[in-house]
Amino acid sequence: MTCELRTLLFTEQPVRAQLTQLTQSWRRIIENHDYPSSIQTMLGELVAASLVLSASLKFNGSLILQIKGDGPVKLVVAECNSELGIRATAMFDKTTPISPDADFKALVNESGKGRFVIILDPKDRLPGQQPYQGIIEITGNSIAQAIEGYMAQSEQLQTRLWLQADSNTAAGLLLQQMPSTGGIVSAQTAQPESTTIPESLENAWDRLLMLSDTLKQQELLENTSDVIAKRLFWQEPHETLAVRQPSFHCTCSREKVARMLKSLGEQEINEAIVEQTVLSVNCDYCNSKYEFDAVDCAALFMATLSNNTSDSTSKDNLH
Ligand SMILES: [Zn+2]
């Protein structure tokens, strides 16, 4: 049982690595969901990607990765907060049989209209402030290639990802070149003023890519990040900057569901409660079930009235 995220810094070149391996948190994400295996693999890769990217961003808030599909899979979401709390879900057409061998393109980019979305939602978002959102067309035929495509378009830092998932484990490796000015590494290199990567460092980057490309699927899934780091990079001087423990964390709550129901309007809710007696809302991420009966539903709109009025007489009438 492992859930870890390891950050490595190569001491003789401006490159950082993030390695993650998740077992029980990953199994918590997929339990009770019954995902077809090809969708499950894609979801696990997106979860691993959200962790390694989140660690490389140093952003205080939640990183949300979304694949908006145009095939049988409509949406795949993985979310990771600054404390490495993760949750994820996939929505797909349950009436179409999905082959276990269906590839990424067939699942989410059938007619080339799939989109990859990255959202950065700051922890202390000010009222009215919108989260940062970047959307691009999906390129490549895997989660890793789609993300690399995004990184190539949006920033200068070269980034490569290796992602794997099965029903037990989700795992990933990220390599990222760091700016060659400023920071710890450039202080140790001979040319701190340089803004371009010297040729010898380009070679070093290529060597790290080559080493990482030797990773076999089962190798990444079956070994802890410590073993992978030693196996791949034993000849590349590096230090471990951090080893942290991600865990499953869902942000749903009865209050949030109440707000969502309220936003549908009193008339719609009244009609629904007459039809169904109890309104039941399931969280797509953790499967928690929230139930609202007629009294709960009536309370939703009474609260609105009391919040929206400054007239003490009507408040008294409500309580
Ligand atoms: Zn939930």
PDB file of C-alpha atoms and ligand atoms in Angstrom:
ATOM      1  CA  MET A   1       0.000   0.000   0.000  1.00  0.00           C
ATOM      2  CA  THR A   2       1.615   3.190  -1.151  1.00  0.00           C
ATOM      3  CA  CYS A   3       0.537   6.721  -1.771  1.00  0.00           C
ATOM      4  CA  GLU A   4       3.476   8.963  -2.363  1.00  0.00           C
ATOM      5  CA  LEU A   5       4.788  11.865  -4.368  1.00  0.00           C
ATOM      6  CA  ARG A   6       8.558  12.246  -4.544  1.00  0.00           C
ATOM      7  CA  THR A   7      10.339  15.358  -5.789  1.00  0.00           C
ATOM      8  CA  LEU A   8      13.901  15.019  -7.079  1.00  0.00           C
ATOM      9  CA  LEU A   9      16.332  17.714  -8.087  1.00  0.00           C
ATOM     10  CA  PHE A  10      19.225  16.846 -10.367  1.00  0.00           C
ATOM     11  CA  THR A  11      22.190  18.630  -8.880  1.00  0.00           C
ATOM     12  CA  GLU A  12      24.309  19.004 -12.013  1.00  0.00           C
ATOM     13  CA  GLN A  13      21.574  20.120 -14.401  1.00  0.00           C
ATOM     14  CA  PRO A  14      18.491  22.339 -14.144  1.00  0.00           C
ATOM     15  CA  VAL A  15      15.965  19.519 -14.176  1.00  0.00           C
ATOM     16  CA  ARG A  16      13.400  18.430 -11.634  1.00  0.00           C
ATOM     17  CA  ALA A  17      11.512  15.132 -11.457  1.00  0.00           C
ATOM     18  CA  GLN A  18       8.221  14.281  -9.775  1.00  0.00           C
ATOM     19  CA  LEU A  19       7.368  10.639  -9.193  1.00  0.00           C
ATOM     20  CA  THR A  20       4.080   9.357  -7.869  1.00  0.00           C
ATOM     21  CA  GLN A  21       2.612   5.990  -7.035  1.00  0.00           C
ATOM     22  CA  LEU A  22      -0.919   5.618  -5.663  1.00  0.00           C
ATOM     23  CA  THR A  23      -2.635   2.460  -4.542  1.00  0.00           C
ATOM     24  CA  GLN A  24      -5.315   2.857  -1.842  1.00  0.00           C
ATOM     25  CA  SER A  25      -6.290   6.443  -2.819  1.00  0.00           C
ATOM     26  CA  TRP A  26      -6.592   5.332  -6.419  1.00  0.00           C
ATOM     27  CA  ARG A  27      -8.750   2.353  -5.447  1.00  0.00           C
ATOM     28  CA  ARG A  28     -10.931   4.700  -3.380  1.00  0.00           C
ATOM     29  CA  ILE A  29     -11.465   6.849  -6.499  1.00  0.00           C
ATOM     30  CA  ILE A  30     -12.673   3.938  -8.637  1.00  0.00           C
ATOM     31  CA  GLU A  31     -14.563   1.872  -6.063  1.00  0.00           C
ATOM     32  CA  ASN A  32     -18.330   1.643  -6.714  1.00  0.00           C
ATOM     33  CA  HIS A  33     -17.935   3.235 -10.132  1.00  0.00           C
ATOM     34  CA  ASP A  34     -17.650   0.216 -12.414  1.00  0.00           C
ATOM     35  CA  TYR A  35     -15.661   2.027 -15.118  1.00  0.00           C
ATOM     36  CA  PRO A  36     -14.848   0.114 -18.316  1.00  0.00           C
ATOM     37  CA  SER A  37     -11.140  -0.734 -18.115  1.00  0.00           C
ATOM     38  CA  SER A  38     -10.038   1.606 -20.931  1.00  0.00           C
ATOM     39  CA  ILE A  39     -11.751   4.554 -19.193  1.00  0.00           C
ATOM     40  CA  GLN A  40     -10.323   3.524 -15.849  1.00  0.00           C
ATOM     41  CA  THR A  41      -6.803   3.561 -17.281  1.00  0.00           C
ATOM     42  CA  MET A  42      -7.313   7.037 -18.726  1.00  0.00           C
ATOM     43  CA  LEU A  43      -8.738   8.310 -15.430  1.00  0.00           C
ATOM     44  CA  GLY A  44      -5.799   6.875 -13.458  1.00  0.00           C
ATOM     45  CA  GLU A  45      -3.312   8.513 -15.811  1.00  0.00           C
ATOM     46  CA  LEU A  46      -5.078  11.852 -15.395  1.00  0.00           C
ATOM     47  CA  VAL A  47      -4.976  11.472 -11.591  1.00  0.00           C
ATOM     48  CA  ALA A  48      -1.238  10.721 -11.655  1.00  0.00           C
ATOM     49  CA  ALA A  49      -0.749  13.697 -14.002  1.00  0.00           C
ATOM     50  CA  SER A  50      -2.659  16.042 -11.676  1.00  0.00           C
ATOM     51  CA  LEU A  51      -0.300  15.103  -8.829  1.00  0.00           C
ATOM     52  CA  VAL A  52       3.014  15.449 -10.646  1.00  0.00           C
ATOM     53  CA  LEU A  53       1.899  18.708 -12.300  1.00  0.00           C
ATOM     54  CA  SER A  54       0.509  20.117  -9.089  1.00  0.00           C
ATOM     55  CA  ALA A  55       3.851  19.445  -7.387  1.00  0.00           C
ATOM     56  CA  SER A  56       5.735  21.241 -10.154  1.00  0.00           C
ATOM     57  CA  LEU A  57       3.443  24.287 -10.136  1.00  0.00           C
ATOM     58  CA  LYS A  58       3.820  25.318  -6.477  1.00  0.00           C
ATOM     59  CA  PHE A  59       0.416  26.924  -6.626  1.00  0.00           C
ATOM     60  CA  ASN A  60      -1.731  27.494  -3.547  1.00  0.00           C
ATOM     61  CA  GLY A  61      -5.088  26.116  -4.575  1.00  0.00           C
ATOM     62  CA  SER A  62      -6.582  23.349  -6.660  1.00  0.00           C
ATOM     63  CA  LEU A  63      -5.331  22.134 -10.008  1.00  0.00           C
ATOM     64  CA  ILE A  64      -8.143  20.667 -12.078  1.00  0.00           C
ATOM     65  CA  LEU A  65      -7.419  18.731 -15.272  1.00  0.00           C
ATOM     66  CA  GLN A  66     -10.328  18.002 -17.591  1.00  0.00           C
ATOM     67  CA  ILE A  67     -10.713  16.120 -20.817  1.00  0.00           C
ATOM     68  CA  LYS A  68     -13.897  17.170 -22.580  1.00  0.00           C
ATOM     69  CA  GLY A  69     -14.503  14.318 -24.968  1.00  0.00           C
ATOM     70  CA  ASP A  70     -16.372  14.142 -28.265  1.00  0.00           C
ATOM     71  CA  GLY A  71     -16.565  10.326 -28.262  1.00  0.00           C
ATOM     72  CA  PRO A  72     -18.242   7.899 -25.846  1.00  0.00           C
ATOM     73  CA  VAL A  73     -16.455   9.599 -22.928  1.00  0.00           C
ATOM     74  CA  LYS A  74     -17.903  13.047 -22.285  1.00  0.00           C
ATOM     75  CA  LEU A  75     -15.782  14.228 -19.394  1.00  0.00           C
ATOM     76  CA  VAL A  76     -12.787  13.066 -17.367  1.00  0.00           C
ATOM     77  CA  VAL A  77     -11.794  15.188 -14.382  1.00  0.00           C
ATOM     78  CA  ALA A  78      -8.966  14.943 -11.869  1.00  0.00           C
ATOM     79  CA  GLU A  79      -8.519  17.480  -9.113  1.00  0.00           C
ATOM     80  CA  CYS A  80      -5.584  17.935  -6.749  1.00  0.00           C
ATOM     81  CA  ASN A  81      -5.356  20.568  -4.011  1.00  0.00           C
ATOM     82  CA  SER A  82      -2.259  22.043  -2.375  1.00  0.00           C
ATOM     83  CA  GLU A  83      -2.425  19.443   0.412  1.00  0.00           C
ATOM     84  CA  LEU A  84      -2.409  16.706  -2.260  1.00  0.00           C
ATOM     85  CA  GLY A  85      -6.048  15.842  -1.631  1.00  0.00           C
ATOM     86  CA  ILE A  86      -7.222  14.181  -4.847  1.00  0.00           C
ATOM     87  CA  ARG A  87     -10.532  13.241  -6.410  1.00  0.00           C
ATOM     88  CA  ALA A  88     -11.542  12.250  -9.929  1.00  0.00           C
ATOM     89  CA  THR A  89     -14.450  11.096 -12.017  1.00  0.00           C
ATOM     90  CA  ALA A  90     -15.372  10.124 -15.575  1.00  0.00           C
ATOM     91  CA  MET A  91     -18.712  10.533 -17.340  1.00  0.00           C
ATOM     92  CA  PHE A  92     -19.462   8.394 -20.347  1.00  0.00           C
ATOM     93  CA  ASP A  93     -22.238   7.081 -22.532  1.00  0.00           C
ATOM     94  CA  LYS A  94     -23.399   3.945 -20.686  1.00  0.00           C
ATOM     95  CA  THR A  95     -25.541   2.784 -23.614  1.00  0.00           C
ATOM     96  CA  THR A  96     -22.533   2.216 -25.916  1.00  0.00           C
ATOM     97  CA  PRO A  97     -20.297  -0.815 -25.265  1.00  0.00           C
ATOM     98  CA  ILE A  98     -16.740   0.394 -24.712  1.00  0.00           C
ATOM     99  CA  SER A  99     -13.922  -1.872 -25.790  1.00  0.00           C
ATOM    100  CA  PRO A 100     -11.183  -2.584 -23.223  1.00  0.00           C
ATOM    101  CA  ASP A 101      -8.729  -1.853 -26.046  1.00  0.00           C
ATOM    102  CA  ALA A 102     -10.296   1.470 -27.050  1.00  0.00           C
ATOM    103  CA  ASP A 103      -7.497   3.978 -27.389  1.00  0.00           C
ATOM    104  CA  PHE A 104      -7.440   7.572 -26.162  1.00  0.00           C
ATOM    105  CA  LYS A 105      -8.547   9.020 -29.509  1.00  0.00           C
ATOM    106  CA  ALA A 106     -11.495   6.651 -29.851  1.00  0.00           C
ATOM    107  CA  LEU A 107     -12.618   7.492 -26.308  1.00  0.00           C
ATOM    108  CA  VAL A 108     -12.348  11.300 -26.241  1.00  0.00           C
ATOM    109  CA  ASN A 109     -11.233  12.694 -29.584  1.00  0.00           C
ATOM    110  CA  GLU A 110     -13.164  10.713 -32.152  1.00  0.00           C
ATOM    111  CA  SER A 111     -13.816  13.608 -34.529  1.00  0.00           C
ATOM    112  CA  GLY A 112     -10.994  15.875 -33.359  1.00  0.00           C
ATOM    113  CA  LYS A 113     -13.278  18.056 -31.263  1.00  0.00           C
ATOM    114  CA  GLY A 114     -12.031  16.896 -27.856  1.00  0.00           C
ATOM    115  CA  ARG A 115     -10.576  19.555 -25.576  1.00  0.00           C
ATOM    116  CA  PHE A 116      -8.021  19.517 -22.799  1.00  0.00           C
ATOM    117  CA  VAL A 117      -8.733  21.998 -20.017  1.00  0.00           C
ATOM    118  CA  ILE A 118      -6.498  23.055 -17.167  1.00  0.00           C
ATOM    119  CA  ILE A 119      -7.965  25.096 -14.312  1.00  0.00           C
ATOM    120  CA  LEU A 120      -6.094  26.741 -11.460  1.00  0.00           C
ATOM    121  CA  ASP A 121      -8.471  27.628  -8.667  1.00  0.00           C
ATOM    122  CA  PRO A 122      -6.720  29.709  -5.958  1.00  0.00           C
ATOM    123  CA  LYS A 123      -7.386  28.678  -2.368  1.00  0.00           C
ATOM    124  CA  ASP A 124      -8.313  32.160  -1.207  1.00  0.00           C
ATOM    125  CA  ARG A 125     -10.217  33.278  -4.245  1.00  0.00           C
ATOM    126  CA  LEU A 126     -11.675  36.770  -3.897  1.00  0.00           C
ATOM    127  CA  PRO A 127     -15.416  37.248  -4.504  1.00  0.00           C
ATOM    128  CA  GLY A 128     -15.972  37.620  -8.246  1.00  0.00           C
ATOM    129  CA  GLN A 129     -12.468  36.410  -9.082  1.00  0.00           C
ATOM    130  CA  GLN A 130     -12.533  33.699 -11.741  1.00  0.00           C
ATOM    131  CA  PRO A 131     -10.169  30.718 -11.630  1.00  0.00           C
ATOM    132  CA  TYR A 132      -7.508  30.655 -14.374  1.00  0.00           C
ATOM    133  CA  GLN A 133      -8.586  28.426 -17.245  1.00  0.00           C
ATOM    134  CA  GLY A 134      -6.642  27.258 -20.296  1.00  0.00           C
ATOM    135  CA  ILE A 135      -8.292  25.258 -23.090  1.00  0.00           C
ATOM    136  CA  ILE A 136      -6.602  23.619 -26.056  1.00  0.00           C
ATOM    137  CA  GLU A 137      -7.431  21.090 -28.728  1.00  0.00           C
ATOM    138  CA  ILE A 138      -6.322  17.595 -27.812  1.00  0.00           C
ATOM    139  CA  THR A 139      -3.122  16.559 -29.538  1.00  0.00           C
ATOM    140  CA  GLY A 140      -1.520  13.119 -29.481  1.00  0.00           C
ATOM    141  CA  ASN A 141      -3.010   9.814 -28.497  1.00  0.00           C
ATOM    142  CA  SER A 142      -2.597   9.680 -24.718  1.00  0.00           C
ATOM    143  CA  ILE A 143      -3.141  11.772 -21.607  1.00  0.00           C
ATOM    144  CA  ALA A 144       0.637  12.330 -21.420  1.00  0.00           C
ATOM    145  CA  GLN A 145       0.824  13.603 -25.012  1.00  0.00           C
ATOM    146  CA  ALA A 146      -2.216  15.862 -24.549  1.00  0.00           C
ATOM    147  CA  ILE A 147      -0.615  17.459 -21.482  1.00  0.00           C
ATOM    148  CA  GLU A 148       2.784  17.762 -23.152  1.00  0.00           C
ATOM    149  CA  GLY A 149       0.995  19.507 -26.020  1.00  0.00           C
ATOM    150  CA  TYR A 150      -0.536  21.954 -23.594  1.00  0.00           C
ATOM    151  CA  MET A 151       2.777  22.612 -21.831  1.00  0.00           C
ATOM    152  CA  ALA A 152       4.536  23.176 -25.157  1.00  0.00           C
ATOM    153  CA  GLN A 153       1.938  25.788 -26.151  1.00  0.00           C
ATOM    154  CA  SER A 154       1.665  27.571 -22.847  1.00  0.00           C
ATOM    155  CA  GLU A 155       5.155  27.852 -21.416  1.00  0.00           C
ATOM    156  CA  GLN A 156       8.822  27.623 -22.205  1.00  0.00           C
ATOM    157  CA  LEU A 157       9.687  24.908 -19.709  1.00  0.00           C
ATOM    158  CA  GLN A 158      10.209  21.600 -21.447  1.00  0.00           C
ATOM    159  CA  THR A 159       8.116  18.925 -19.788  1.00  0.00           C
ATOM    160  CA  ARG A 160       7.766  15.190 -20.371  1.00  0.00           C
ATOM    161  CA  LEU A 161       5.386  12.773 -18.688  1.00  0.00           C
ATOM    162  CA  TRP A 162       5.174   9.012 -18.284  1.00  0.00           C
ATOM    163  CA  LEU A 163       1.825   7.812 -16.923  1.00  0.00           C
ATOM    164  CA  GLN A 164       0.366   4.376 -16.189  1.00  0.00           C
ATOM    165  CA  ALA A 165      -2.690   2.989 -14.437  1.00  0.00           C
ATOM    166  CA  ASP A 166      -4.433  -0.308 -13.826  1.00  0.00           C
ATOM    167  CA  SER A 167      -7.117  -1.407 -11.361  1.00  0.00           C
ATOM    168  CA  ASN A 168      -4.663  -1.313  -8.432  1.00  0.00           C
ATOM    169  CA  THR A 169      -2.268   1.516  -9.085  1.00  0.00           C
ATOM    170  CA  ALA A 170      -1.955   4.897 -10.766  1.00  0.00           C
ATOM    171  CA  ALA A 171       1.610   6.087 -11.274  1.00  0.00           C
ATOM    172  CA  GLY A 172       3.508   8.798 -13.037  1.00  0.00           C
ATOM    173  CA  LEU A 173       6.840  10.451 -13.692  1.00  0.00           C
ATOM    174  CA  LEU A 174       7.352  14.046 -14.773  1.00  0.00           C
ATOM    175  CA  LEU A 175      10.626  15.549 -15.923  1.00  0.00           C
ATOM    176  CA  GLN A 176      10.823  19.301 -16.265  1.00  0.00           C
ATOM    177  CA  GLN A 177      13.605  21.630 -17.282  1.00  0.00           C
ATOM    178  CA  MET A 178      13.922  24.550 -14.936  1.00  0.00           C
ATOM    179  CA  PRO A 179      14.790  28.107 -15.955  1.00  0.00           C
ATOM    180  CA  SER A 180      18.554  28.424 -16.186  1.00  0.00           C
ATOM    181  CA  THR A 181      18.625  31.771 -14.375  1.00  0.00           C
ATOM    182  CA  GLY A 182      17.728  32.194 -10.711  1.00  0.00           C
ATOM    183  CA  GLY A 183      17.024  29.379  -8.291  1.00  0.00           C
ATOM    184  CA  ILE A 184      19.243  26.870  -6.602  1.00  0.00           C
ATOM    185  CA  VAL A 185      20.493  25.074  -9.652  1.00  0.00           C
ATOM    186  CA  SER A 186      21.743  28.022 -11.663  1.00  0.00           C
ATOM    187  CA  ALA A 187      23.654  29.244  -8.615  1.00  0.00           C
ATOM    188  CA  GLN A 188      25.604  25.994  -8.848  1.00  0.00           C
ATOM    189  CA  THR A 189      26.149  26.071 -12.590  1.00  0.00           C
ATOM    190  CA  ALA A 190      28.984  27.861 -14.312  1.00  0.00           C
ATOM    191  CA  GLN A 191      26.810  30.249 -16.339  1.00  0.00           C
ATOM    192  CA  PRO A 192      24.197  31.809 -14.068  1.00  0.00           C
ATOM    193  CA  GLU A 193      23.654  34.714 -16.492  1.00  0.00           C
ATOM    194  CA  SER A 194      22.673  32.485 -19.389  1.00  0.00           C
ATOM    195  CA  THR A 195      19.035  32.305 -20.438  1.00  0.00           C
ATOM    196  CA  THR A 196      19.621  29.524 -22.936  1.00  0.00           C
ATOM    197  CA  ILE A 197      20.329  25.943 -21.996  1.00  0.00           C
ATOM    198  CA  PRO A 198      23.990  25.145 -22.730  1.00  0.00           C
ATOM    199  CA  GLU A 199      24.640  22.270 -25.119  1.00  0.00           C
ATOM    200  CA  SER A 200      26.026  20.016 -22.406  1.00  0.00           C
ATOM    201  CA  LEU A 201      22.797  20.472 -20.458  1.00  0.00           C
ATOM    202  CA  GLU A 202      20.700  19.716 -23.537  1.00  0.00           C
ATOM    203  CA  ASN A 203      22.638  16.458 -23.731  1.00  0.00           C
ATOM    204  CA  ALA A 204      21.950  15.838 -20.072  1.00  0.00           C
ATOM    205  CA  TRP A 205      18.225  16.441 -20.658  1.00  0.00           C
ATOM    206  CA  ASP A 206      18.256  14.015 -23.588  1.00  0.00           C
ATOM    207  CA  ARG A 207      20.021  11.469 -21.390  1.00  0.00           C
ATOM    208  CA  LEU A 208      17.344  11.800 -18.694  1.00  0.00           C
ATOM    209  CA  LEU A 209      14.614  11.370 -21.328  1.00  0.00           C
ATOM    210  CA  MET A 210      16.352   8.315 -22.705  1.00  0.00           C
ATOM    211  CA  LEU A 211      16.668   6.777 -19.231  1.00  0.00           C
ATOM    212  CA  SER A 212      12.997   7.486 -18.488  1.00  0.00           C
ATOM    213  CA  ASP A 213      11.931   5.999 -21.810  1.00  0.00           C
ATOM    214  CA  THR A 214      13.334   2.655 -20.656  1.00  0.00           C
ATOM    215  CA  LEU A 215      10.562   2.493 -18.033  1.00  0.00           C
ATOM    216  CA  LYS A 216       8.261  -0.411 -18.705  1.00  0.00           C
ATOM    217  CA  GLN A 217       4.552  -0.148 -17.921  1.00  0.00           C
ATOM    218  CA  GLN A 218       4.639  -2.755 -15.151  1.00  0.00           C
ATOM    219  CA  GLU A 219       7.845  -1.307 -13.742  1.00  0.00           C
ATOM    220  CA  LEU A 220       6.225   2.056 -13.060  1.00  0.00           C
ATOM    221  CA  LEU A 221       3.120   0.411 -11.587  1.00  0.00           C
ATOM    222  CA  GLU A 222       4.814  -2.173  -9.400  1.00  0.00           C
ATOM    223  CA  ASN A 223       7.623  -0.198  -7.782  1.00  0.00           C
ATOM    224  CA  THR A 224       7.713   2.551  -5.202  1.00  0.00           C
ATOM    225  CA  SER A 225       9.018   5.941  -6.316  1.00  0.00           C
ATOM    226  CA  ASP A 226      12.206   5.315  -4.346  1.00  0.00           C
ATOM    227  CA  VAL A 227      12.968   2.160  -6.346  1.00  0.00           C
ATOM    228  CA  ILE A 228      12.150   3.872  -9.660  1.00  0.00           C
ATOM    229  CA  ALA A 229      14.368   6.854  -8.810  1.00  0.00           C
ATOM    230  CA  LYS A 230      17.284   4.559  -7.948  1.00  0.00           C
ATOM    231  CA  ARG A 231      16.775   2.314 -10.949  1.00  0.00           C
ATOM    232  CA  LEU A 232      16.552   5.112 -13.529  1.00  0.00           C
ATOM    233  CA  PHE A 233      18.800   7.800 -12.139  1.00  0.00           C
ATOM    234  CA  TRP A 234      21.461   6.052 -10.056  1.00  0.00           C
ATOM    235  CA  GLN A 235      24.209   7.550 -12.234  1.00  0.00           C
ATOM    236  CA  GLU A 236      22.672  11.037 -12.325  1.00  0.00           C
ATOM    237  CA  PRO A 237      23.552  13.034  -9.197  1.00  0.00           C
ATOM    238  CA  HIS A 238      20.283  14.094  -7.545  1.00  0.00           C
ATOM    239  CA  GLU A 239      18.757  14.856  -4.204  1.00  0.00           C
ATOM    240  CA  THR A 240      15.304  14.094  -2.882  1.00  0.00           C
ATOM    241  CA  LEU A 241      13.643  17.404  -2.049  1.00  0.00           C
ATOM    242  CA  ALA A 242      10.445  15.972  -0.607  1.00  0.00           C
ATOM    243  CA  VAL A 243       8.359  12.852  -0.206  1.00  0.00           C
ATOM    244  CA  ARG A 244       4.725  13.664   0.445  1.00  0.00           C
ATOM    245  CA  GLN A 245       1.577  11.567   0.901  1.00  0.00           C
ATOM    246  CA  PRO A 246      -1.396  12.264  -1.358  1.00  0.00           C
ATOM    247  CA  SER A 247      -4.814  11.082  -0.172  1.00  0.00           C
ATOM    248  CA  PHE A 248      -8.358  10.877  -1.410  1.00  0.00           C
ATOM    249  CA  HIS A 249     -10.348  13.978  -0.544  1.00  0.00           C
ATOM    250  CA  CYS A 250     -13.788  14.968  -1.805  1.00  0.00           C
ATOM    251  CA  THR A 251     -15.055  18.514  -1.330  1.00  0.00           C
ATOM    252  CA  CYS A 252     -18.758  17.732  -1.645  1.00  0.00           C
ATOM    253  CA  SER A 253     -21.126  18.653   1.195  1.00  0.00           C
ATOM    254  CA  ARG A 254     -24.820  18.829   1.983  1.00  0.00           C
ATOM    255  CA  GLU A 255     -24.574  22.645   1.896  1.00  0.00           C
ATOM    256  CA  LYS A 256     -23.183  22.615  -1.659  1.00  0.00           C
ATOM    257  CA  VAL A 257     -25.924  20.255  -2.837  1.00  0.00           C
ATOM    258  CA  ALA A 258     -28.511  22.514  -1.141  1.00  0.00           C
ATOM    259  CA  ARG A 259     -27.113  25.530  -3.020  1.00  0.00           C
ATOM    260  CA  MET A 260     -27.276  23.615  -6.298  1.00  0.00           C
ATOM    261  CA  LEU A 261     -30.918  22.593  -5.694  1.00  0.00           C
ATOM    262  CA  LYS A 262     -31.799  26.150  -4.726  1.00  0.00           C
ATOM    263  CA  SER A 263     -30.322  27.446  -7.973  1.00  0.00           C
ATOM    264  CA  LEU A 264     -32.840  25.322  -9.904  1.00  0.00           C
ATOM    265  CA  GLY A 265     -35.665  27.480  -8.546  1.00  0.00           C
ATOM    266  CA  GLU A 266     -38.575  26.902  -6.182  1.00  0.00           C
ATOM    267  CA  GLN A 267     -41.082  25.903  -8.832  1.00  0.00           C
ATOM    268  CA  GLU A 268     -38.869  23.183 -10.345  1.00  0.00           C
ATOM    269  CA  ILE A 269     -37.995  21.749  -6.929  1.00  0.00           C
ATOM    270  CA  ASN A 270     -41.678  21.747  -5.846  1.00  0.00           C
ATOM    271  CA  GLU A 271     -42.654  19.874  -8.990  1.00  0.00           C
ATOM    272  CA  ALA A 272     -39.817  17.362  -8.536  1.00  0.00           C
ATOM    273  CA  ILE A 273     -40.667  16.680  -4.883  1.00  0.00           C
ATOM    274  CA  VAL A 274     -44.315  15.992  -5.759  1.00  0.00           C
ATOM    275  CA  GLU A 275     -43.130  13.473  -8.337  1.00  0.00           C
ATOM    276  CA  GLN A 276     -40.329  11.798  -6.370  1.00  0.00           C
ATOM    277  CA  THR A 277     -41.136  12.345  -2.641  1.00  0.00           C
ATOM    278  CA  VAL A 278     -37.392  12.461  -1.864  1.00  0.00           C
ATOM    279  CA  LEU A 279     -34.776  14.203  -4.032  1.00  0.00           C
ATOM    280  CA  SER A 280     -31.614  12.170  -4.052  1.00  0.00           C
ATOM    281  CA  VAL A 281     -28.316  13.602  -5.315  1.00  0.00           C
ATOM    282  CA  ASN A 282     -25.215  11.451  -5.707  1.00  0.00           C
ATOM    283  CA  CYS A 283     -21.701  12.921  -5.693  1.00  0.00           C
ATOM    284  CA  ASP A 284     -20.023  11.910  -8.975  1.00  0.00           C
ATOM    285  CA  TYR A 285     -16.647  11.751  -7.232  1.00  0.00           C
ATOM    286  CA  CYS A 286     -17.150   9.906  -3.935  1.00  0.00           C
ATOM    287  CA  ASN A 287     -20.628   8.435  -4.425  1.00  0.00           C
ATOM    288  CA  SER A 288     -21.992  10.087  -1.245  1.00  0.00           C
ATOM    289  CA  LYS A 289     -25.764  10.286  -1.368  1.00  0.00           C
ATOM    290  CA  TYR A 290     -27.586  13.449  -0.235  1.00  0.00           C
ATOM    291  CA  GLU A 291     -31.342  13.229   0.281  1.00  0.00           C
ATOM    292  CA  PHE A 292     -33.805  16.089   0.550  1.00  0.00           C
ATOM    293  CA  ASP A 293     -37.435  15.415   1.504  1.00  0.00           C
ATOM    294  CA  ALA A 294     -40.336  17.869   1.203  1.00  0.00           C
ATOM    295  CA  VAL A 295     -39.473  19.575   4.500  1.00  0.00           C
ATOM    296  CA  ASP A 296     -35.779  19.950   3.543  1.00  0.00           C
ATOM    297  CA  CYS A 297     -36.776  21.381   0.162  1.00  0.00           C
ATOM    298  CA  ALA A 298     -39.195  23.867   1.681  1.00  0.00           C
ATOM    299  CA  ALA A 299     -36.440  24.946   4.097  1.00  0.00           C
ATOM    300  CA  LEU A 300     -34.141  25.771   1.151  1.00  0.00           C
ATOM    301  CA  PHE A 301     -36.443  28.551   0.005  1.00  0.00           C
ATOM    302  CA  MET A 302     -37.479  29.737   3.465  1.00  0.00           C
ATOM    303  CA  ALA A 303     -33.828  30.413   4.157  1.00  0.00           C
ATOM    304  CA  THR A 304     -33.627  32.512   0.983  1.00  0.00           C
ATOM    305  CA  LEU A 305     -36.534  34.600   2.139  1.00  0.00           C
ATOM    306  CA  SER A 306     -35.065  35.220   5.584  1.00  0.00           C
ATOM    307  CA  ASN A 307     -31.621  36.073   4.112  1.00  0.00           C
ATOM    308  CA  ASN A 308     -33.007  38.426   1.543  1.00  0.00           C
ATOM    309  CA  THR A 309     -35.215  40.509   3.750  1.00  0.00           C
ATOM    310  CA  SER A 310     -34.390  43.097   6.343  1.00  0.00           C
ATOM    311  CA  ASP A 311     -38.009  43.290   7.434  1.00  0.00           C
ATOM    312  CA  SER A 312     -38.099  41.957  11.008  1.00  0.00           C
ATOM    313  CA  THR A 313     -41.821  41.158  10.813  1.00  0.00           C
ATOM    314  CA  SER A 314     -41.425  38.672   7.997  1.00  0.00           C
ATOM    315  CA  LYS A 315     -38.383  37.120   9.732  1.00  0.00           C
ATOM    316  CA  ASP A 316     -40.503  36.560  12.834  1.00  0.00           C
ATOM    317  CA  ASN A 317     -43.153  34.934  10.728  1.00  0.00           C
ATOM    318  CA  LEU A 318     -40.621  32.476   9.374  1.00  0.00           C
ATOM    319  CA  HIS A 319     -39.160  31.318  12.633  1.00  0.00           C
TER     320      HIS A 319
HETATM  321 ZN    ZN B   1     -18.105  13.755  -2.886  1.00  0.00          ZN
END
